[in-house]
Coordinates of C-alpha atoms and ligand atoms in Angstrom, one line a residue:
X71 CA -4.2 48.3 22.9
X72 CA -1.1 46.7 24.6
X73 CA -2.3 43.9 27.0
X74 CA 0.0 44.0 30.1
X75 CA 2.0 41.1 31.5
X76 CA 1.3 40.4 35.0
X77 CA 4.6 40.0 36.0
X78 CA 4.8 43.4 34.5
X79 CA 5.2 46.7 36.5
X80 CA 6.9 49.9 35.6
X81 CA 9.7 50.6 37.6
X82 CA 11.3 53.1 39.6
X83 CA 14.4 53.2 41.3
X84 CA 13.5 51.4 44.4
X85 CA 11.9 48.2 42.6
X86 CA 14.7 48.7 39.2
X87 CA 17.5 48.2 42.6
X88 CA 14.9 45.2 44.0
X89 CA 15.0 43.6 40.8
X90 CA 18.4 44.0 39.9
X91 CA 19.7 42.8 43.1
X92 CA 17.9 39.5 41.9
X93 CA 20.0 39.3 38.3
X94 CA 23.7 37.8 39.8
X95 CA 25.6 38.4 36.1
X96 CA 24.4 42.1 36.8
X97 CA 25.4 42.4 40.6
X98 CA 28.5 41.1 39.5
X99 CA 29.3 43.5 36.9
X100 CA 28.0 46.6 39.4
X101 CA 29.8 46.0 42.6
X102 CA 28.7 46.2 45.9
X103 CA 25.4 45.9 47.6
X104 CA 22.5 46.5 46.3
X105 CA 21.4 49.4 49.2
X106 CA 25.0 51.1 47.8
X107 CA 24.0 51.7 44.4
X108 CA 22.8 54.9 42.9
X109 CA 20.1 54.9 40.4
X110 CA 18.8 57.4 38.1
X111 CA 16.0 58.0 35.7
X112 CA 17.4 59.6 32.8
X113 CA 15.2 59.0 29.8
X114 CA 14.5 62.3 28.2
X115 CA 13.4 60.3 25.0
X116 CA 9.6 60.2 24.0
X117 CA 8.9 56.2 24.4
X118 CA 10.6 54.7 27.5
X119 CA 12.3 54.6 31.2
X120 CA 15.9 54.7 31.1
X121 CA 17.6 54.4 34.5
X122 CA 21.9 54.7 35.3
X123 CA 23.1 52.2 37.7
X124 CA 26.2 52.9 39.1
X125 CA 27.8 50.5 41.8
X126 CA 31.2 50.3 43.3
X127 CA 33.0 48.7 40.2
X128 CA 31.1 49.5 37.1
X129 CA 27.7 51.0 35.9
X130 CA 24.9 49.6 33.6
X131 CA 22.2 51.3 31.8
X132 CA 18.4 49.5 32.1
X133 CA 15.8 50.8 29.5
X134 CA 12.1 49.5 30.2
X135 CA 9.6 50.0 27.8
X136 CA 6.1 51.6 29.1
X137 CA 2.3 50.5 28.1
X138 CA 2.2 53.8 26.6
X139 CA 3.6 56.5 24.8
X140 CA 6.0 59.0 27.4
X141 CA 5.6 62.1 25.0
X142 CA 1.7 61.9 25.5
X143 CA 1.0 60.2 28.5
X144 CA -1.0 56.9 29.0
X145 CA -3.7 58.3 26.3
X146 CA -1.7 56.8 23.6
X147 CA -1.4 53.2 24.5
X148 CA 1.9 51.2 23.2
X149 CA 2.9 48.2 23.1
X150 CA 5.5 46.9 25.5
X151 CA 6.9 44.5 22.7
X152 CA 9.2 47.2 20.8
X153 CA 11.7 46.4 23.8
X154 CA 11.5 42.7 22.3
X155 CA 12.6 44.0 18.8
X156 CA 15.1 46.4 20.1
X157 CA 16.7 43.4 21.5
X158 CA 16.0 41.3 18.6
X159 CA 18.0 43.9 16.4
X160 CA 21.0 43.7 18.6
X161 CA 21.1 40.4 18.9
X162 CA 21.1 40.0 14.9
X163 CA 23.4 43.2 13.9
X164 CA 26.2 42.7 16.6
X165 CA 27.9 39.9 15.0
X166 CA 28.2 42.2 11.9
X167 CA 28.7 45.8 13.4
X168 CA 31.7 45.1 15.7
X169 CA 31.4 47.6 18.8
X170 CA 29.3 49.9 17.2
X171 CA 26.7 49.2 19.3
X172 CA 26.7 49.0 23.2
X173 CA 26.7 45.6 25.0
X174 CA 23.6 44.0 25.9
X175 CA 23.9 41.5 29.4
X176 CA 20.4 40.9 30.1
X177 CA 16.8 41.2 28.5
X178 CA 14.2 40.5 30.6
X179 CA 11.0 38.9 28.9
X180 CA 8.2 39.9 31.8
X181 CA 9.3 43.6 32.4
X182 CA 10.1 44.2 28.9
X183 CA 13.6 45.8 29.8
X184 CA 17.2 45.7 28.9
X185 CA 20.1 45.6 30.7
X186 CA 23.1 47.5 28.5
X187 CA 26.3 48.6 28.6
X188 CA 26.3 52.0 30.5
X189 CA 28.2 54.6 27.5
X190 CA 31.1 57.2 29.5
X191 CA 32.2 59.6 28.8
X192 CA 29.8 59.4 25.7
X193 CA 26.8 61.6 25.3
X194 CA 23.6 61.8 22.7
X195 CA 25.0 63.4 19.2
X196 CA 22.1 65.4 19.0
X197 CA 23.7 67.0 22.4
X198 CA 27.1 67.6 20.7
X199 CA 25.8 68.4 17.4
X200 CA 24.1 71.7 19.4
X201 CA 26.9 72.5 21.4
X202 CA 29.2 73.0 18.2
X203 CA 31.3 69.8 18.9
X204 CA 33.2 67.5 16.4
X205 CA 33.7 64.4 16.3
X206 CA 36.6 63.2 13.7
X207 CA 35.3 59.7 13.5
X208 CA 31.3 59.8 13.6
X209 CA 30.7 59.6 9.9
X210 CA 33.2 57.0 9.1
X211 CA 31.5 54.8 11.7
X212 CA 27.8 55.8 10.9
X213 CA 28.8 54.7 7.2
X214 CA 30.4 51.7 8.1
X215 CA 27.4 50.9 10.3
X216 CA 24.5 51.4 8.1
X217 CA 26.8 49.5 5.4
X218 CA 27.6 46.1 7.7
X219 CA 24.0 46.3 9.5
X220 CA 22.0 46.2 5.7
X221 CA 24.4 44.5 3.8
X222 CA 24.7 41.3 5.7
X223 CA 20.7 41.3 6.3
X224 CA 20.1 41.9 2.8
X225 CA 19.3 39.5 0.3
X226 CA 23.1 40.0 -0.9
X227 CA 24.4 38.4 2.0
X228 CA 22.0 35.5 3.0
X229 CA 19.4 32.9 1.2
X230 CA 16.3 34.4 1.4
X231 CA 14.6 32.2 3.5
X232 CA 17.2 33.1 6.2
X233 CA 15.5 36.8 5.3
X234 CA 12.1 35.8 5.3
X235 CA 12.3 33.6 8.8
X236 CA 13.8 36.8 9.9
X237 CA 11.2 39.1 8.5
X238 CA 8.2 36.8 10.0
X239 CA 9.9 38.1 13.2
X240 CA 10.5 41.4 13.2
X241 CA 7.0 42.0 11.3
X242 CA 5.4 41.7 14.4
X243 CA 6.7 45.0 15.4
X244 CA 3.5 46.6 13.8
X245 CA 2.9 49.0 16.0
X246 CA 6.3 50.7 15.8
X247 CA 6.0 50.9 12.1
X248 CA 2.6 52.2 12.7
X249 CA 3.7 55.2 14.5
X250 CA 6.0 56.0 11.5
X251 CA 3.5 55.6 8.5
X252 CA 1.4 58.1 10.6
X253 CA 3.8 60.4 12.1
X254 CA 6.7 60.9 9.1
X255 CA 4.3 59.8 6.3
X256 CA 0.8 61.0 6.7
X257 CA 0.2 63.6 9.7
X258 CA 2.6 66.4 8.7
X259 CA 0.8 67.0 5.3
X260 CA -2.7 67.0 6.7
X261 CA -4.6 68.7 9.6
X262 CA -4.0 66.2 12.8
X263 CA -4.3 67.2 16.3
X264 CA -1.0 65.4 16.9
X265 CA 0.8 68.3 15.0
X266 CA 2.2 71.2 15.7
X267 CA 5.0 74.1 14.1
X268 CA 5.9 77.5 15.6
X269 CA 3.0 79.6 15.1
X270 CA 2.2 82.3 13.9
X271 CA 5.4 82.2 12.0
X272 CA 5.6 79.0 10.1
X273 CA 1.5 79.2 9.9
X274 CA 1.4 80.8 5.7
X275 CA 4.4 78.2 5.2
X276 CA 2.5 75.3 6.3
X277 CA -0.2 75.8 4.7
X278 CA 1.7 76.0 1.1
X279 CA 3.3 73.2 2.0
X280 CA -0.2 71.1 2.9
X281 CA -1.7 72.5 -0.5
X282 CA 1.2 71.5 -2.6
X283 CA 0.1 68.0 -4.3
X284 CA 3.4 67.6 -5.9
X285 CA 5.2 67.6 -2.4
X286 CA 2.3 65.2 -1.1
X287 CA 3.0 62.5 -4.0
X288 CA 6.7 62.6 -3.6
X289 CA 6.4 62.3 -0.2
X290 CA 4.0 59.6 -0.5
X291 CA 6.1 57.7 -3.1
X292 CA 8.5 57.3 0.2
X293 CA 6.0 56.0 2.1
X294 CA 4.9 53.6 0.1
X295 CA 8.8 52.4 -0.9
X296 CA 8.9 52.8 3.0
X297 CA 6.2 49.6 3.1
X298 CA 7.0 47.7 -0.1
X299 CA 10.6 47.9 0.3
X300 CA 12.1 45.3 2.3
X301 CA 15.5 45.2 1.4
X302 CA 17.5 44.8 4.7
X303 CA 17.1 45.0 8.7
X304 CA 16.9 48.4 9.1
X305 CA 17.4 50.4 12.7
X306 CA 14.0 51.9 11.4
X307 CA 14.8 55.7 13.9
X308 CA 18.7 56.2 13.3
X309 CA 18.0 59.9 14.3
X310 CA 20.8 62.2 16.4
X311 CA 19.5 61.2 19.4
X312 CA 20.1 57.1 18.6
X313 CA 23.5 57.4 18.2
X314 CA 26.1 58.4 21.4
X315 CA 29.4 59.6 21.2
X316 CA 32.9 60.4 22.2
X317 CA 36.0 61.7 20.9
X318 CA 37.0 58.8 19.6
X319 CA 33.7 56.1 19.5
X320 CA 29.9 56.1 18.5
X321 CA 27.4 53.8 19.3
X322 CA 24.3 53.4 17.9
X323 CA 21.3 52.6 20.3
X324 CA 17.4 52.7 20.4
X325 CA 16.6 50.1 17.7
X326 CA 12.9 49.6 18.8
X327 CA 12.0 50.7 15.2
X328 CA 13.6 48.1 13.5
X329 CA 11.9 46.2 10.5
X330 CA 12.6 45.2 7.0
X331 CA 12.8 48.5 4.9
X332 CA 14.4 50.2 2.7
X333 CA 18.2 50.9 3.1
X334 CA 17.4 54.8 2.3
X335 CA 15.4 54.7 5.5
X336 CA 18.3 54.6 7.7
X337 CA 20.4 56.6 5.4
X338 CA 17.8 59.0 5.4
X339 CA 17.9 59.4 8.5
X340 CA 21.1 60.0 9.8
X341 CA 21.7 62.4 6.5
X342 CA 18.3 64.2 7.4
X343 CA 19.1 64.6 11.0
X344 CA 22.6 66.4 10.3
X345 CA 20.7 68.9 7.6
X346 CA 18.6 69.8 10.7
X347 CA 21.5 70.0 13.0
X348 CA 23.0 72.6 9.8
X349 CA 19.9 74.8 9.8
X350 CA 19.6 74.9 13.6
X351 CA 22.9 76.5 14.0
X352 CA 22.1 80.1 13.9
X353 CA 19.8 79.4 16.7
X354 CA 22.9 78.0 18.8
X355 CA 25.6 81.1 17.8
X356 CA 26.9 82.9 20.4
X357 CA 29.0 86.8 19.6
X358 CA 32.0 84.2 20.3
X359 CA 31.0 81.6 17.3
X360 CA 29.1 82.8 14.2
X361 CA 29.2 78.6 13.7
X362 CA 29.8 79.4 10.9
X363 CA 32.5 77.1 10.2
X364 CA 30.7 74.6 12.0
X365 CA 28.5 74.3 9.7
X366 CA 30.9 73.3 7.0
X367 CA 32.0 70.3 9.0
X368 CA 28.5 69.2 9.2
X369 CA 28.4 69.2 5.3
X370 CA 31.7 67.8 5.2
X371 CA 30.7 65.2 7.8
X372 CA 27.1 64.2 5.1
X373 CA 29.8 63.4 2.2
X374 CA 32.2 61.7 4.1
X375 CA 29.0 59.4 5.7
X376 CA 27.5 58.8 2.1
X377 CA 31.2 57.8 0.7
X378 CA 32.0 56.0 3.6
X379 CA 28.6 53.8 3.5
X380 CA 28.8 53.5 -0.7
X381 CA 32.8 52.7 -0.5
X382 CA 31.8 49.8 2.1
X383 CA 28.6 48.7 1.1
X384 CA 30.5 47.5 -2.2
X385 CA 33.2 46.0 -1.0
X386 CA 31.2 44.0 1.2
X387 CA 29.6 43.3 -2.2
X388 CA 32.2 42.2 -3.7
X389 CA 33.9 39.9 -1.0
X390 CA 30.9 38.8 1.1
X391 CA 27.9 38.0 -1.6
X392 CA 26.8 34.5 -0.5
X393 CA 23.3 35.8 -1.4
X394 CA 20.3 34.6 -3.6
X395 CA 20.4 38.6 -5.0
X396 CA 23.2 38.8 -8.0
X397 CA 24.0 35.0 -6.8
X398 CA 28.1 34.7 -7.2
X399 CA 28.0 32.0 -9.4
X400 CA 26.1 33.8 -12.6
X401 CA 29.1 36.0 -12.9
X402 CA 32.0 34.0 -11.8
X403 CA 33.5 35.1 -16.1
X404 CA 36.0 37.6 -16.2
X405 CA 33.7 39.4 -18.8
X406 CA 30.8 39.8 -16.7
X407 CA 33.1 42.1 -14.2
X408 CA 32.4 45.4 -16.3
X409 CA 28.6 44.6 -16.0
X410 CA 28.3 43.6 -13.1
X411 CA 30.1 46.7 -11.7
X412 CA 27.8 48.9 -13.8
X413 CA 25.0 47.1 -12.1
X414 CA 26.7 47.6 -8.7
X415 CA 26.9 51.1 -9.0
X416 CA 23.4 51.8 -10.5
X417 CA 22.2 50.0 -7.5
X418 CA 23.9 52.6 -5.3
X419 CA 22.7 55.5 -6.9
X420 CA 19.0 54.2 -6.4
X421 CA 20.5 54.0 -2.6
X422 CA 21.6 57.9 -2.7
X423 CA 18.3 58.7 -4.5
X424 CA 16.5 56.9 -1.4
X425 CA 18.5 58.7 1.3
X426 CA 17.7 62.6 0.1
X427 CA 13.7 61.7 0.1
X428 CA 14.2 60.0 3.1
X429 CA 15.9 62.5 4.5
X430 CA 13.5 65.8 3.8
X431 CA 10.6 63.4 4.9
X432 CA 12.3 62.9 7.8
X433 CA 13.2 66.5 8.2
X434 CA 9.7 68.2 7.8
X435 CA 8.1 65.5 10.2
X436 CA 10.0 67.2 13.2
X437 CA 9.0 70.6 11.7
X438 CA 5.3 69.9 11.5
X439 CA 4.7 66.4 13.0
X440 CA 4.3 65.1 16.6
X441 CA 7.6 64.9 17.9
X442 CA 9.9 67.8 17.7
X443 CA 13.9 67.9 17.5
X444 CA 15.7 70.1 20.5
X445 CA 18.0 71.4 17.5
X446 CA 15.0 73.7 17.2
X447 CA 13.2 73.1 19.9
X448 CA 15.9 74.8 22.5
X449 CA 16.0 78.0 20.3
X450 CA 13.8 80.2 22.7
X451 CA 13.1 83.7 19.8
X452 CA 10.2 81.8 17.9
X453 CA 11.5 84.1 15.2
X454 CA 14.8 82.9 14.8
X455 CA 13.6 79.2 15.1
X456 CA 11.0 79.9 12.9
X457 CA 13.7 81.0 10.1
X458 CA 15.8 78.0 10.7
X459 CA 13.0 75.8 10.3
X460 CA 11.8 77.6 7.0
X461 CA 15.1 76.8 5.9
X462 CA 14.9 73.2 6.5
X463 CA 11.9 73.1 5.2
X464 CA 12.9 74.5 1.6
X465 CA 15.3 72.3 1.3
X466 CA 13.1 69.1 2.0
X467 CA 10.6 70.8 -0.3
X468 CA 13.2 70.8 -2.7
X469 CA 14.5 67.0 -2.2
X470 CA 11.1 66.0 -2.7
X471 CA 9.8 67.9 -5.4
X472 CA 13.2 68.2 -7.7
X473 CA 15.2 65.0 -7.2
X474 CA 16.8 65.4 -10.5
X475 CA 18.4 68.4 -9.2
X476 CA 20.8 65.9 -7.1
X477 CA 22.9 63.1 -8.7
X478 CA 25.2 63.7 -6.6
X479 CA 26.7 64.9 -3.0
X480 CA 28.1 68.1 -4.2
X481 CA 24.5 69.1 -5.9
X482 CA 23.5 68.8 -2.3
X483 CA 26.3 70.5 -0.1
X484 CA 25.9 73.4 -2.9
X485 CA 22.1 73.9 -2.3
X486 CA 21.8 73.4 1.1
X487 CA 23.3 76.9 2.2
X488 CA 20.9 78.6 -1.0
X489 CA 18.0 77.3 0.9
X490 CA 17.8 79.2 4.0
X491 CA 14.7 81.6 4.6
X492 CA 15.2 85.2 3.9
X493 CA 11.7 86.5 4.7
X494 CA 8.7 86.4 2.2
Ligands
SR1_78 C1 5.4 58.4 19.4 S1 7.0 58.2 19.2 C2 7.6 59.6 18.3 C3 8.9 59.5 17.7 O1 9.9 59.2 18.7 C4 10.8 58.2 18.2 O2 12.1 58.6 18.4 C5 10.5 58.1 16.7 O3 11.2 59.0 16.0 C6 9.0 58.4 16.7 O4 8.6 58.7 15.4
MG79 MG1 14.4 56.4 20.3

């Protein structure tokens, strides 16, 4: 159970412009009196409040965490500290990531909010990815970003008791990691009253799936590499909807998750979220657009993120390890090179192994779990979403249970389209 603040109160648009009027940094930045501004609630996320603040200069977005859980209402209690973390993980990342993540001009302590740059013309991916848009750049930067946000918290980039002060930190965010053990981990392959799929369809489906021990174990493997793991600061829910885009930029946002974990967690993630964006595609066709080809620029757009987070990761590897892993000075000999590049690249394919289970665990908890994905979600024939999900959920299955199957990205992009659902 959180326990509330005093100070704190959720707000609303009257008290956010009360409040706000109070922050001079912010007024500045907005323009204008206070009485002038507009202010919207736009959160359509499952955690917090997110308001747009729009004055006669410029605009700011305010996200305020609430003592509970949005999705179900105040009888799942949560704790107000994840907007701590969230800020916590900007403040540690941004140095590294450049302007792949928004501004932050203000975090306020007692109403657990943050005051952030206001993203336009850019929308949520997961928005684009369902309206058939491209965007030339996104996998280049989401590569780049997992690759400069892990690398330089990893133990390859700083002595480890700069890690472990920083891991005392962030392992207070319990009850975040919490809801993933339960909700990617553990609910989907048991009976919980937080689940749900598209019934009757799905219903024979799900059941193979929760009788099949050999999925369960490999899916537990990941959550126990999930815990034990803590290779790097990791964004801990870098899903579709955490990322925003434009034409030409992407930002990633919503860190509240953030912990030390595996690499493959975030990896996983984005990977598994663009699979799920590839199987929901019939669902969003029109007589116009089969999306066909769409769909091969989504699984051009997984290779070009993998080869574009390896391709970084090591050159960070090789130009910035001041770390106590593979310290510099035990293979400052010319001969060591060849070794130590073999090593190097093993490393990464552990990395790539990571990201697949990641990724299908990832992908059958929004099929069967708690929390849902509007990829599949917005598909109103139950039939037709109910095929795209099968589909998805093959291919997890098959991540999972036959991850020698995939050494590398083209094993994947050349069994993703054999594992859609044609019927029993
Ligand atoms: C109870 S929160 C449900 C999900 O929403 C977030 O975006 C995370 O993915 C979490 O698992
Ligand atoms: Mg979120």
């Amino acid at each position: 159970m959180t326990s509330v603040r005093p100070a704190y109160r959720a707000l609303d648009t009257q008290s956010l412009r009360t409040w706000l009027a109070t922050q001079p940094a912010v007024c500045e930045l907005l323009g204008g009196a206070a009485p002038g501004w507009s202010i919207r609630e736009v959160g359509d996320g499952n955690l917090n409040l997110v308001f747009i603040v729009e004055g006669t200069v410029g605009a700011v977005c305010v996200k305020q965490a609430l003592p509970y859980v949005r999705a179900a209402g105040p009888s799942w209690p949560m704790t107000l500290e994840r907007a701590f973390y969230e800020n916590a993980y900007y403040l540690e990342v941004a140095p590294h990531v450049g302007g792949l993540v928004p501004a932050v001009y203000h975090y306020d302590p007692e109403l657990y909010c943050i005051v952030m740059e206001c993203l336009s013309p850019h929308i949520i991916l997961r928005h684009g990815l369902m309206a058939g848009r491209q965007y030339p750049r996104l996998a280049n930067h989401l590569g780049e970003y997992v690759a400069r946000a892990c690398f330089f918290t990893s133990d390859l980039a700083r002595p480890f008791e700069r890690k472990l002060e920083n891991m005392a930190l962030f392992a207070g965010n319990e009850a975040l990691v919490r809801i993933s053990v339960d909700l990617i981990f553990t609910d989907p392959y048991c009976e919980s009253p937080r689940n749900r799929h598209t019934s009757p369809q799905l219903d024979t489906l799900v059941a193979r799936l929760r009788a099949d021990a050999d999925l369960k174990v490999a899916a537990a493997r990941f959550g126990q590499k999930f815990l034990n793991d803590a290779q790097a600061l990791v964004h801990g829910d870098l899903h579709s909807g955490s990322v925003m885009v434009s034409e030409t930029d992407s930002r990633v946002i919503d860190p509240e998750f953030a912990f030390y974990g595996p690499i493959g967690f975030d990896l996983g993630a984005f990977f598994g979220n663009l699979l799920l964006s590839w199987y929901s595609q019939p669902g969003h066709a029109s007589a116009a657009d089969d999306r066909a080809a769409y769909r091969d620029w989504i699984l051009e757009q997984t290779c070009i993120f993998w080869d574009s987070f390896r391709t970084r990761f090591l050159a960070l590897w090789a130009d910035a390890a001041r770390g106590d892993a593979f310290p510099a000075r035990m293979f400052a000999r010319t001969e060591d090179a060849a070794a130590l590049q073999a090593a190097r690249a093993a490393f990464l394919d552990t990395l790539f192994a990571d990201m697949l289970g990641f990724a299908a665990c990832k992908m059958i908890r929004r099929i069967l779990g708690f929390a849902h994905v509007i990829d599949f979600e917005s598909i109103r024939n139950p039939a037709l979403r109910a095929a795209c999900e099968a589909g998805a959920l093959s291919m997890a299955r098959l991540l999972l249970t036959q991850p020698q199957q995939f050494r590398s990205m083209s094993d994947v992009v050349e069994a993703v389209p054999r594992m859609q659902w044609r019927g029993e």
